[in-house]
Amino acid sequence: MTRTRPTTRKALLTLHLVTSLGWLGTDLVLLTLSIAVLRGADPAVVYPVAALVGTTLFAPLSVLTWVVGVASALLTPWGLLRHRWVLVKLVITTVMVLLVLFLLTPNLRAAGDLGAALPPEDRADLVIAPAVSTSLMVVATVLSTYKPWGRLRRATPGGTRRTPASAGRGAA
Ligand code: HEM
C-alpha cells in the first residue's frame, strides 16, 4: 500500500481540489460567455475573451487537473487501477483533456479571430461543448464524494483494515 505522509497527502488533495474544481468553474465561465452571444451579446467582444480564457486558463488547467489527479491516485492508497470510481474518473478526464486540447481550444481560437463572422452552427458548438464537459465534471465530482462500485481487485489477505479514505489523512 502506498505510504504518503499525512501532510503531503493533504497538500496533494488541496491541490487536486483547487485544480479540478477550478477547471469546473472555468468551464462554467466559457458556457456563460457562449450563451451570452446566443442571447445577443456582441461576438466581436465576447469571443476574444472566451478565446483568452480557453487558451490561458482552461487548456493549461485541464492538463494540470489530469496530472494532479493521477498523482493523487498513485501517491495514495486509492491507486489508479484499484477502485472503479477512480478508473471511471481517469477515463472521463482523459477523454475531456484530449477534446479540450484538440477540439475546443482550436475552435475557441477560431471564434476569437472571426468574432461576428463565426457561423451559427459553430456558435452552437461553443455552447454544447462546455455544457457537456461541465456535466461530466459534475459526474466526476459526485463519483469523488460517493466513491461507488467498490474495488477492481480483491484486497490482499492480511492487508491493513484502514480504508484508503482514512489511511494517511489523519492529523498531521
Ligand atoms: C485523472 C483524473 C482524476 C483522478 C485519477 C482522480 C483521483 C482522485 C483520488 C485518488 C482522490 C482521493 C484523494 C485522497 O483521498 O487523498 C480524489 C479526490 C477528489 N477528486 Fe479526483 N481525480 C481525477 C479527476 C477529478 C476531477 C475532474 C474532479 C472534478 C471536477 C475531481 C474531484 C475530486 C474531489 C471533489 C475529490 C475529494 C473527494 C473526498 O476527499 O472525499 N477529480 N480524486
PDB file of N, CA and C in Angstrom, residues 67-170:
ATOM      1  N   VAL A  67      -2.793  15.666 -14.416  1.00  0.00           N
ATOM      2  CA  VAL A  67      -1.530  15.286 -13.765  1.00  0.00           C
ATOM      3  C   VAL A  67      -1.715  15.158 -12.250  1.00  0.00           C
ATOM      4  N   VAL A  68      -2.360  16.163 -11.635  1.00  0.00           N
ATOM      5  CA  VAL A  68      -2.521  16.133 -10.174  1.00  0.00           C
ATOM      6  C   VAL A  68      -3.492  15.019  -9.778  1.00  0.00           C
ATOM      7  N   GLY A  69      -4.527  14.765 -10.614  1.00  0.00           N
ATOM      8  CA  GLY A  69      -5.465  13.671 -10.345  1.00  0.00           C
ATOM      9  C   GLY A  69      -4.747  12.329 -10.346  1.00  0.00           C
ATOM     10  N   VAL A  70      -3.920  12.106 -11.369  1.00  0.00           N
ATOM     11  CA  VAL A  70      -3.178  10.842 -11.454  1.00  0.00           C
ATOM     12  C   VAL A  70      -2.215  10.718 -10.266  1.00  0.00           C
ATOM     13  N   ALA A  71      -1.548  11.827  -9.904  1.00  0.00           N
ATOM     14  CA  ALA A  71      -0.637  11.797  -8.744  1.00  0.00           C
ATOM     15  C   ALA A  71      -1.425  11.493  -7.471  1.00  0.00           C
ATOM     16  N   SER A  72      -2.627  12.071  -7.344  1.00  0.00           N
ATOM     17  CA  SER A  72      -3.455  11.834  -6.154  1.00  0.00           C
ATOM     18  C   SER A  72      -3.821  10.358  -6.029  1.00  0.00           C
ATOM     19  N   ALA A  73      -3.956   9.701  -7.158  1.00  0.00           N
ATOM     20  CA  ALA A  73      -4.286   8.276  -7.117  1.00  0.00           C
ATOM     21  C   ALA A  73      -3.049   7.432  -6.829  1.00  0.00           C
ATOM     22  N   LEU A  74      -1.951   7.743  -7.548  1.00  0.00           N
ATOM     23  CA  LEU A  74      -0.748   6.910  -7.423  1.00  0.00           C
ATOM     24  C   LEU A  74      -0.066   7.058  -6.063  1.00  0.00           C
ATOM     25  N   LEU A  75      -0.154   8.255  -5.472  1.00  0.00           N
ATOM     26  CA  LEU A  75       0.569   8.509  -4.216  1.00  0.00           C
ATOM     27  C   LEU A  75      -0.290   8.286  -2.974  1.00  0.00           C
ATOM     28  N   THR A  76      -1.504   7.751  -3.164  1.00  0.00           N
ATOM     29  CA  THR A  76      -2.355   7.437  -2.015  1.00  0.00           C
ATOM     30  C   THR A  76      -2.792   5.977  -2.132  1.00  0.00           C
ATOM     31  N   PRO A  77      -3.350   5.442  -1.051  1.00  0.00           N
ATOM     32  CA  PRO A  77      -3.772   4.028  -1.111  1.00  0.00           C
ATOM     33  C   PRO A  77      -4.928   3.780  -2.092  1.00  0.00           C
ATOM     34  N   TRP A  78      -5.536   4.842  -2.645  1.00  0.00           N
ATOM     35  CA  TRP A  78      -6.609   4.613  -3.621  1.00  0.00           C
ATOM     36  C   TRP A  78      -6.080   3.902  -4.854  1.00  0.00           C
ATOM     37  N   GLY A  79      -4.871   4.244  -5.297  1.00  0.00           N
ATOM     38  CA  GLY A  79      -4.313   3.644  -6.513  1.00  0.00           C
ATOM     39  C   GLY A  79      -5.044   4.112  -7.764  1.00  0.00           C
ATOM     40  N   LEU A  80      -4.416   3.895  -8.917  1.00  0.00           N
ATOM     41  CA  LEU A  80      -5.023   4.357 -10.169  1.00  0.00           C
ATOM     42  C   LEU A  80      -5.988   3.321 -10.738  1.00  0.00           C
ATOM     43  N   LEU A  81      -5.666   2.045 -10.531  1.00  0.00           N
ATOM     44  CA  LEU A  81      -6.483   0.983 -11.150  1.00  0.00           C
ATOM     45  C   LEU A  81      -7.046   0.034 -10.091  1.00  0.00           C
ATOM     46  N   ARG A  82      -7.273   0.550  -8.872  1.00  0.00           N
ATOM     47  CA  ARG A  82      -7.757  -0.326  -7.801  1.00  0.00           C
ATOM     48  C   ARG A  82      -9.241  -0.164  -7.527  1.00  0.00           C
ATOM     49  N   HIS A  83      -9.748   1.055  -7.771  1.00  0.00           N
ATOM     50  CA  HIS A  83     -11.155   1.346  -7.445  1.00  0.00           C
ATOM     51  C   HIS A  83     -11.876   1.850  -8.688  1.00  0.00           C
ATOM     52  N   ARG A  84     -13.100   1.337  -8.869  1.00  0.00           N
ATOM     53  CA  ARG A  84     -13.840   1.681 -10.098  1.00  0.00           C
ATOM     54  C   ARG A  84     -14.084   3.178 -10.220  1.00  0.00           C
ATOM     55  N   TRP A  85     -14.388   3.848  -9.100  1.00  0.00           N
ATOM     56  CA  TRP A  85     -14.696   5.284  -9.205  1.00  0.00           C
ATOM     57  C   TRP A  85     -13.476   6.077  -9.673  1.00  0.00           C
ATOM     58  N   VAL A  86     -12.280   5.637  -9.274  1.00  0.00           N
ATOM     59  CA  VAL A  86     -11.061   6.339  -9.707  1.00  0.00           C
ATOM     60  C   VAL A  86     -10.824   6.079 -11.203  1.00  0.00           C
ATOM     61  N   LEU A  87     -11.021   4.816 -11.616  1.00  0.00           N
ATOM     62  CA  LEU A  87     -10.787   4.457 -13.020  1.00  0.00           C
ATOM     63  C   LEU A  87     -11.754   5.212 -13.941  1.00  0.00           C
ATOM     64  N   VAL A  88     -13.024   5.284 -13.533  1.00  0.00           N
ATOM     65  CA  VAL A  88     -14.005   5.999 -14.370  1.00  0.00           C
ATOM     66  C   VAL A  88     -13.632   7.481 -14.464  1.00  0.00           C
ATOM     67  N   LYS A  89     -13.186   8.059 -13.337  1.00  0.00           N
ATOM     68  CA  LYS A  89     -12.753   9.466 -13.380  1.00  0.00           C
ATOM     69  C   LYS A  89     -11.551   9.643 -14.307  1.00  0.00           C
ATOM     70  N   LEU A  90     -10.635   8.680 -14.253  1.00  0.00           N
ATOM     71  CA  LEU A  90      -9.457   8.759 -15.127  1.00  0.00           C
ATOM     72  C   LEU A  90      -9.889   8.755 -16.600  1.00  0.00           C
ATOM     73  N   VAL A  91     -10.823   7.856 -16.943  1.00  0.00           N
ATOM     74  CA  VAL A  91     -11.275   7.766 -18.339  1.00  0.00           C
ATOM     75  C   VAL A  91     -11.990   9.064 -18.743  1.00  0.00           C
ATOM     76  N   ILE A  92     -12.926   9.524 -17.899  1.00  0.00           N
ATOM     77  CA  ILE A  92     -13.676  10.753 -18.215  1.00  0.00           C
ATOM     78  C   ILE A  92     -12.701  11.919 -18.418  1.00  0.00           C
ATOM     79  N   THR A  93     -11.758  12.068 -17.474  1.00  0.00           N
ATOM     80  CA  THR A  93     -10.856  13.217 -17.518  1.00  0.00           C
ATOM     81  C   THR A  93      -9.912  13.133 -18.720  1.00  0.00           C
ATOM     82  N   THR A  94      -9.434  11.922 -19.022  1.00  0.00           N
ATOM     83  CA  THR A  94      -8.516  11.761 -20.162  1.00  0.00           C
ATOM     84  C   THR A  94      -9.225  12.148 -21.464  1.00  0.00           C
ATOM     85  N   VAL A  95     -10.452  11.651 -21.656  1.00  0.00           N
ATOM     86  CA  VAL A  95     -11.207  11.975 -22.877  1.00  0.00           C
ATOM     87  C   VAL A  95     -11.428  13.495 -22.950  1.00  0.00           C
ATOM     88  N   MET A  96     -11.786  14.071 -21.791  1.00  0.00           N
ATOM     89  CA  MET A  96     -12.056  15.516 -21.793  1.00  0.00           C
ATOM     90  C   MET A  96     -10.807  16.331 -22.109  1.00  0.00           C
ATOM     91  N   VAL A  97      -9.672  15.949 -21.543  1.00  0.00           N
ATOM     92  CA  VAL A  97      -8.431  16.699 -21.811  1.00  0.00           C
ATOM     93  C   VAL A  97      -8.114  16.666 -23.314  1.00  0.00           C
ATOM     94  N   LEU A  98      -8.264  15.489 -23.920  1.00  0.00           N
ATOM     95  CA  LEU A  98      -7.976  15.381 -25.355  1.00  0.00           C
ATOM     96  C   LEU A  98      -8.931  16.258 -26.173  1.00  0.00           C
ATOM     97  N   LEU A  99     -10.218  16.242 -25.797  1.00  0.00           N
ATOM     98  CA  LEU A  99     -11.198  17.070 -26.529  1.00  0.00           C
ATOM     99  C   LEU A  99     -10.904  18.560 -26.337  1.00  0.00           C
ATOM    100  N   VAL A 100     -10.526  18.931 -25.115  1.00  0.00           N
ATOM    101  CA  VAL A 100     -10.219  20.338 -24.845  1.00  0.00           C
ATOM    102  C   VAL A 100      -9.024  20.799 -25.678  1.00  0.00           C
ATOM    103  N   LEU A 101      -7.959  19.966 -25.677  1.00  0.00           N
ATOM    104  CA  LEU A 101      -6.729  20.384 -26.355  1.00  0.00           C
ATOM    105  C   LEU A 101      -6.861  20.374 -27.875  1.00  0.00           C
ATOM    106  N   PHE A 102      -7.558  19.353 -28.405  1.00  0.00           N
ATOM    107  CA  PHE A 102      -7.526  19.178 -29.868  1.00  0.00           C
ATOM    108  C   PHE A 102      -8.798  19.626 -30.574  1.00  0.00           C
ATOM    109  N   LEU A 103      -9.866  19.942 -29.807  1.00  0.00           N
ATOM    110  CA  LEU A 103     -11.107  20.368 -30.462  1.00  0.00           C
ATOM    111  C   LEU A 103     -11.566  21.738 -29.941  1.00  0.00           C
ATOM    112  N   LEU A 104     -11.766  21.829 -28.627  1.00  0.00           N
ATOM    113  CA  LEU A 104     -12.347  23.073 -28.097  1.00  0.00           C
ATOM    114  C   LEU A 104     -11.389  24.257 -28.222  1.00  0.00           C
ATOM    115  N   THR A 105     -10.127  24.057 -27.848  1.00  0.00           N
ATOM    116  CA  THR A 105      -9.188  25.182 -27.887  1.00  0.00           C
ATOM    117  C   THR A 105      -9.013  25.728 -29.307  1.00  0.00           C
ATOM    118  N   PRO A 106      -8.804  24.878 -30.331  1.00  0.00           N
ATOM    119  CA  PRO A 106      -8.741  25.437 -31.702  1.00  0.00           C
ATOM    120  C   PRO A 106     -10.025  26.151 -32.096  1.00  0.00           C
ATOM    121  N   ASN A 107     -11.193  25.596 -31.687  1.00  0.00           N
ATOM    122  CA  ASN A 107     -12.472  26.251 -32.013  1.00  0.00           C
ATOM    123  C   ASN A 107     -12.591  27.613 -31.335  1.00  0.00           C
ATOM    124  N   LEU A 108     -12.131  27.696 -30.086  1.00  0.00           N
ATOM    125  CA  LEU A 108     -12.195  28.980 -29.374  1.00  0.00           C
ATOM    126  C   LEU A 108     -11.267  30.010 -30.025  1.00  0.00           C
ATOM    127  N   ARG A 109     -10.079  29.525 -30.453  1.00  0.00           N
ATOM    128  CA  ARG A 109      -9.141  30.427 -31.144  1.00  0.00           C
ATOM    129  C   ARG A 109      -9.789  30.970 -32.415  1.00  0.00           C
ATOM    130  N   ALA A 110     -10.427  30.082 -33.183  1.00  0.00           N
ATOM    131  CA  ALA A 110     -11.073  30.496 -34.435  1.00  0.00           C
ATOM    132  C   ALA A 110     -12.194  31.496 -34.132  1.00  0.00           C
ATOM    133  N   ALA A 111     -12.967  31.231 -33.077  1.00  0.00           N
ATOM    134  CA  ALA A 111     -14.067  32.149 -32.717  1.00  0.00           C
ATOM    135  C   ALA A 111     -13.502  33.513 -32.333  1.00  0.00           C
ATOM    136  N   GLY A 112     -12.380  33.512 -31.595  1.00  0.00           N
ATOM    137  CA  GLY A 112     -11.750  34.778 -31.206  1.00  0.00           C
ATOM    138  C   GLY A 112     -11.288  35.573 -32.412  1.00  0.00           C
ATOM    139  N   ASP A 113     -10.790  34.857 -33.434  1.00  0.00           N
ATOM    140  CA  ASP A 113     -10.325  35.538 -34.651  1.00  0.00           C
ATOM    141  C   ASP A 113     -11.489  36.031 -35.504  1.00  0.00           C
ATOM    142  N   LEU A 114     -12.539  35.192 -35.614  1.00  0.00           N
ATOM    143  CA  LEU A 114     -13.636  35.526 -36.537  1.00  0.00           C
ATOM    144  C   LEU A 114     -14.674  36.475 -35.926  1.00  0.00           C
ATOM    145  N   GLY A 115     -14.879  36.372 -34.599  1.00  0.00           N
ATOM    146  CA  GLY A 115     -15.869  37.243 -33.932  1.00  0.00           C
ATOM    147  C   GLY A 115     -17.248  37.080 -34.553  1.00  0.00           C
ATOM    148  N   ALA A 116     -17.813  38.204 -35.049  1.00  0.00           N
ATOM    149  CA  ALA A 116     -19.175  38.198 -35.594  1.00  0.00           C
ATOM    150  C   ALA A 116     -19.298  37.330 -36.845  1.00  0.00           C
ATOM    151  N   ALA A 117     -18.165  37.022 -37.498  1.00  0.00           N
ATOM    152  CA  ALA A 117     -18.218  36.226 -38.734  1.00  0.00           C
ATOM    153  C   ALA A 117     -18.337  34.724 -38.454  1.00  0.00           C
ATOM    154  N   LEU A 118     -18.333  34.310 -37.178  1.00  0.00           N
ATOM    155  CA  LEU A 118     -18.417  32.870 -36.863  1.00  0.00           C
ATOM    156  C   LEU A 118     -19.808  32.345 -37.242  1.00  0.00           C
ATOM    157  N   PRO A 119     -19.878  31.259 -38.046  1.00  0.00           N
ATOM    158  CA  PRO A 119     -21.177  30.728 -38.480  1.00  0.00           C
ATOM    159  C   PRO A 119     -22.029  30.254 -37.294  1.00  0.00           C
ATOM    160  N   PRO A 120     -23.376  30.286 -37.450  1.00  0.00           N
ATOM    161  CA  PRO A 120     -24.295  29.928 -36.355  1.00  0.00           C
ATOM    162  C   PRO A 120     -24.051  28.522 -35.801  1.00  0.00           C
ATOM    163  N   GLU A 121     -23.732  27.535 -36.688  1.00  0.00           N
ATOM    164  CA  GLU A 121     -23.552  26.164 -36.169  1.00  0.00           C
ATOM    165  C   GLU A 121     -22.305  26.083 -35.270  1.00  0.00           C
ATOM    166  N   ASP A 122     -21.278  26.888 -35.607  1.00  0.00           N
ATOM    167  CA  ASP A 122     -20.086  26.903 -34.753  1.00  0.00           C
ATOM    168  C   ASP A 122     -20.376  27.603 -33.423  1.00  0.00           C
ATOM    169  N   ARG A 123     -21.276  28.589 -33.462  1.00  0.00           N
ATOM    170  CA  ARG A 123     -21.675  29.260 -32.206  1.00  0.00           C
ATOM    171  C   ARG A 123     -22.394  28.269 -31.290  1.00  0.00           C
ATOM    172  N   ALA A 124     -23.257  27.437 -31.901  1.00  0.00           N
ATOM    173  CA  ALA A 124     -23.975  26.434 -31.097  1.00  0.00           C
ATOM    174  C   ALA A 124     -22.988  25.429 -30.507  1.00  0.00           C
ATOM    175  N   ASP A 125     -21.968  25.026 -31.286  1.00  0.00           N
ATOM    176  CA  ASP A 125     -20.956  24.081 -30.787  1.00  0.00           C
ATOM    177  C   ASP A 125     -20.251  24.626 -29.547  1.00  0.00           C
ATOM    178  N   LEU A 126     -20.058  25.956 -29.528  1.00  0.00           N
ATOM    179  CA  LEU A 126     -19.345  26.565 -28.390  1.00  0.00           C
ATOM    180  C   LEU A 126     -20.202  26.595 -27.128  1.00  0.00           C
ATOM    181  N   VAL A 127     -21.516  26.313 -27.279  1.00  0.00           N
ATOM    182  CA  VAL A 127     -22.374  26.163 -26.098  1.00  0.00           C
ATOM    183  C   VAL A 127     -22.422  24.686 -25.701  1.00  0.00           C
ATOM    184  N   ILE A 128     -22.541  23.826 -26.719  1.00  0.00           N
ATOM    185  CA  ILE A 128     -22.704  22.386 -26.440  1.00  0.00           C
ATOM    186  C   ILE A 128     -21.455  21.810 -25.744  1.00  0.00           C
ATOM    187  N   ALA A 129     -20.249  22.168 -26.255  1.00  0.00           N
ATOM    188  CA  ALA A 129     -19.017  21.572 -25.701  1.00  0.00           C
ATOM    189  C   ALA A 129     -18.859  21.865 -24.205  1.00  0.00           C
ATOM    190  N   PRO A 130     -18.952  23.143 -23.754  1.00  0.00           N
ATOM    191  CA  PRO A 130     -18.817  23.363 -22.308  1.00  0.00           C
ATOM    192  C   PRO A 130     -19.985  22.813 -21.497  1.00  0.00           C
ATOM    193  N   ALA A 131     -21.181  22.705 -22.128  1.00  0.00           N
ATOM    194  CA  ALA A 131     -22.328  22.135 -21.393  1.00  0.00           C
ATOM    195  C   ALA A 131     -22.060  20.653 -21.113  1.00  0.00           C
ATOM    196  N   VAL A 132     -21.544  19.935 -22.139  1.00  0.00           N
ATOM    197  CA  VAL A 132     -21.246  18.504 -21.960  1.00  0.00           C
ATOM    198  C   VAL A 132     -20.108  18.320 -20.956  1.00  0.00           C
ATOM    199  N   SER A 133     -19.028  19.129 -21.118  1.00  0.00           N
ATOM    200  CA  SER A 133     -17.878  18.917 -20.222  1.00  0.00           C
ATOM    201  C   SER A 133     -18.202  19.312 -18.779  1.00  0.00           C
ATOM    202  N   THR A 134     -19.032  20.363 -18.596  1.00  0.00           N
ATOM    203  CA  THR A 134     -19.434  20.714 -17.230  1.00  0.00           C
ATOM    204  C   THR A 134     -20.207  19.556 -16.607  1.00  0.00           C
ATOM    205  N   SER A 135     -21.106  18.936 -17.388  1.00  0.00           N
ATOM    206  CA  SER A 135     -21.888  17.809 -16.855  1.00  0.00           C
ATOM    207  C   SER A 135     -20.952  16.664 -16.455  1.00  0.00           C
ATOM    208  N   LEU A 136     -19.942  16.377 -17.303  1.00  0.00           N
ATOM    209  CA  LEU A 136     -19.016  15.285 -16.983  1.00  0.00           C
ATOM    210  C   LEU A 136     -18.209  15.597 -15.720  1.00  0.00           C
ATOM    211  N   MET A 137     -17.860  16.872 -15.544  1.00  0.00           N
ATOM    212  CA  MET A 137     -17.097  17.237 -14.339  1.00  0.00           C
ATOM    213  C   MET A 137     -17.962  17.128 -13.086  1.00  0.00           C
ATOM    214  N   VAL A 138     -19.267  17.410 -13.233  1.00  0.00           N
ATOM    215  CA  VAL A 138     -20.160  17.231 -12.086  1.00  0.00           C
ATOM    216  C   VAL A 138     -20.251  15.734 -11.766  1.00  0.00           C
ATOM    217  N   VAL A 139     -20.297  14.894 -12.812  1.00  0.00           N
ATOM    218  CA  VAL A 139     -20.298  13.440 -12.591  1.00  0.00           C
ATOM    219  C   VAL A 139     -19.018  13.035 -11.845  1.00  0.00           C
ATOM    220  N   ALA A 140     -17.864  13.573 -12.285  1.00  0.00           N
ATOM    221  CA  ALA A 140     -16.585  13.248 -11.629  1.00  0.00           C
ATOM    222  C   ALA A 140     -16.610  13.678 -10.159  1.00  0.00           C
ATOM    223  N   THR A 141     -17.217  14.839  -9.893  1.00  0.00           N
ATOM    224  CA  THR A 141     -17.274  15.327  -8.506  1.00  0.00           C
ATOM    225  C   THR A 141     -18.161  14.415  -7.650  1.00  0.00           C
ATOM    226  N   VAL A 142     -19.303  14.009  -8.229  1.00  0.00           N
ATOM    227  CA  VAL A 142     -20.208  13.117  -7.481  1.00  0.00           C
ATOM    228  C   VAL A 142     -19.518  11.777  -7.219  1.00  0.00           C
ATOM    229  N   LEU A 143     -18.810  11.239  -8.242  1.00  0.00           N
ATOM    230  CA  LEU A 143     -18.077   9.975  -8.050  1.00  0.00           C
ATOM    231  C   LEU A 143     -17.050  10.116  -6.932  1.00  0.00           C
ATOM    232  N   SER A 144     -16.414  11.303  -6.863  1.00  0.00           N
ATOM    233  CA  SER A 144     -15.363  11.522  -5.863  1.00  0.00           C
ATOM    234  C   SER A 144     -15.926  11.525  -4.452  1.00  0.00           C
ATOM    235  N   THR A 145     -17.105  12.088  -4.280  1.00  0.00           N
ATOM    236  CA  THR A 145     -17.643  12.193  -2.922  1.00  0.00           C
ATOM    237  C   THR A 145     -18.346  10.901  -2.492  1.00  0.00           C
ATOM    238  N   TYR A 146     -19.044  10.226  -3.435  1.00  0.00           N
ATOM    239  CA  TYR A 146     -19.759   8.993  -3.062  1.00  0.00           C
ATOM    240  C   TYR A 146     -18.885   7.748  -3.172  1.00  0.00           C
ATOM    241  N   LYS A 147     -17.862   7.821  -4.036  1.00  0.00           N
ATOM    242  CA  LYS A 147     -16.925   6.696  -4.224  1.00  0.00           C
ATOM    243  C   LYS A 147     -17.656   5.355  -4.370  1.00  0.00           C
ATOM    244  N   PRO A 148     -18.483   5.188  -5.431  1.00  0.00           N
ATOM    245  CA  PRO A 148     -19.297   3.966  -5.548  1.00  0.00           C
ATOM    246  C   PRO A 148     -18.538   2.790  -6.189  1.00  0.00           C
ATOM    247  N   TRP A 149     -19.182   1.630  -6.221  1.00  0.00           N
ATOM    248  CA  TRP A 149     -18.830   0.452  -7.040  1.00  0.00           C
ATOM    249  C   TRP A 149     -17.667  -0.383  -6.521  1.00  0.00           C
ATOM    250  N   GLY A 150     -17.047  -0.035  -5.432  1.00  0.00           N
ATOM    251  CA  GLY A 150     -16.040  -0.918  -4.834  1.00  0.00           C
ATOM    252  C   GLY A 150     -14.740  -1.055  -5.620  1.00  0.00           C
ATOM    253  N   ARG A 151     -14.030  -2.144  -5.270  1.00  0.00           N
ATOM    254  CA  ARG A 151     -12.678  -2.340  -5.828  1.00  0.00           C
ATOM    255  C   ARG A 151     -12.704  -3.122  -7.132  1.00  0.00           C
ATOM    256  N   LEU A 152     -11.648  -2.956  -7.925  1.00  0.00           N
ATOM    257  CA  LEU A 152     -11.490  -3.747  -9.141  1.00  0.00           C
ATOM    258  C   LEU A 152     -10.863  -5.104  -8.827  1.00  0.00           C
ATOM    259  N   ARG A 153      -9.945  -5.091  -7.820  1.00  0.00           N
ATOM    260  CA  ARG A 153      -9.311  -6.354  -7.422  1.00  0.00           C
ATOM    261  C   ARG A 153      -9.551  -6.555  -5.943  1.00  0.00           C
ATOM    262  N   ARG A 154      -9.479  -7.839  -5.504  1.00  0.00           N
ATOM    263  CA  ARG A 154      -9.661  -8.124  -4.080  1.00  0.00           C
ATOM    264  C   ARG A 154      -8.487  -7.566  -3.285  1.00  0.00           C
ATOM    265  N   ALA A 155      -8.769  -7.180  -2.024  1.00  0.00           N
ATOM    266  CA  ALA A 155      -7.681  -6.738  -1.143  1.00  0.00           C
ATOM    267  C   ALA A 155      -6.787  -7.939  -0.843  1.00  0.00           C
ATOM    268  N   THR A 156      -5.486  -7.698  -0.657  1.00  0.00           N
ATOM    269  CA  THR A 156      -4.578  -8.814  -0.350  1.00  0.00           C
ATOM    270  C   THR A 156      -4.897  -9.355   1.036  1.00  0.00           C
ATOM    271  N   PRO A 157      -4.882 -10.700   1.204  1.00  0.00           N
ATOM    272  CA  PRO A 157      -5.199 -11.286   2.502  1.00  0.00           C
ATOM    273  C   PRO A 157      -4.252 -10.750   3.568  1.00  0.00           C
ATOM    274  N   GLY A 158      -4.794 -10.456   4.740  1.00  0.00           N
ATOM    275  CA  GLY A 158      -3.963  -9.964   5.832  1.00  0.00           C
ATOM    276  C   GLY A 158      -3.563  -8.523   5.672  1.00  0.00           C
ATOM    277  N   GLY A 159      -4.142  -7.836   4.673  1.00  0.00           N
ATOM    278  CA  GLY A 159      -3.809  -6.425   4.448  1.00  0.00           C
ATOM    279  C   GLY A 159      -4.386  -5.544   5.548  1.00  0.00           C
ATOM    280  N   THR A 160      -4.021  -4.258   5.497  1.00  0.00           N
ATOM    281  CA  THR A 160      -4.497  -3.344   6.529  1.00  0.00           C
ATOM    282  C   THR A 160      -6.008  -3.183   6.492  1.00  0.00           C
ATOM    283  N   ARG A 161      -6.614  -2.912   7.671  1.00  0.00           N
ATOM    284  CA  ARG A 161      -8.051  -2.748   7.715  1.00  0.00           C
ATOM    285  C   ARG A 161      -8.464  -1.304   7.495  1.00  0.00           C
ATOM    286  N   ARG A 162      -7.477  -0.399   7.504  1.00  0.00           N
ATOM    287  CA  ARG A 162      -7.827   1.009   7.290  1.00  0.00           C
ATOM    288  C   ARG A 162      -8.319   1.196   5.868  1.00  0.00           C
ATOM    289  N   THR A 163      -9.311   2.072   5.676  1.00  0.00           N
ATOM    290  CA  THR A 163      -9.778   2.350   4.319  1.00  0.00           C
ATOM    291  C   THR A 163      -8.848   3.384   3.702  1.00  0.00           C
ATOM    292  N   PRO A 164      -8.786   3.429   2.344  1.00  0.00           N
ATOM    293  CA  PRO A 164      -7.954   4.465   1.714  1.00  0.00           C
ATOM    294  C   PRO A 164      -8.370   5.854   2.146  1.00  0.00           C
ATOM    295  N   ALA A 165      -9.660   6.022   2.480  1.00  0.00           N
ATOM    296  CA  ALA A 165     -10.132   7.354   2.853  1.00  0.00           C
ATOM    297  C   ALA A 165      -9.497   7.823   4.144  1.00  0.00           C
ATOM    298  N   SER A 166      -9.279   6.888   5.095  1.00  0.00           N
ATOM    299  CA  SER A 166      -8.727   7.315   6.381  1.00  0.00           C
ATOM    300  C   SER A 166      -7.212   7.175   6.427  1.00  0.00           C
ATOM    301  N   ALA A 167      -6.667   6.208   5.692  1.00  0.00           N
ATOM    302  CA  ALA A 167      -5.230   5.950   5.771  1.00  0.00           C
ATOM    303  C   ALA A 167      -4.406   7.162   5.364  1.00  0.00           C
ATOM    304  N   GLY A 168      -3.577   7.613   6.268  1.00  0.00           N
ATOM    305  CA  GLY A 168      -2.639   8.685   5.911  1.00  0.00           C
ATOM    306  C   GLY A 168      -3.224  10.062   5.884  1.00  0.00           C
ATOM    307  N   ARG A 169      -4.593  10.166   6.088  1.00  0.00           N
ATOM    308  CA  ARG A 169      -5.155  11.513   6.042  1.00  0.00           C
ATOM    309  C   ARG A 169      -5.409  12.037   7.454  1.00  0.00           C
ATOM    310  N   GLY A 170      -4.950  11.280   8.473  1.00  0.00           N
ATOM    311  CA  GLY A 170      -5.194  11.660   9.854  1.00  0.00           C
ATOM    312  C   GLY A 170      -4.500  12.937  10.238  1.00  0.00           C
TER     313      GLY A 170
END
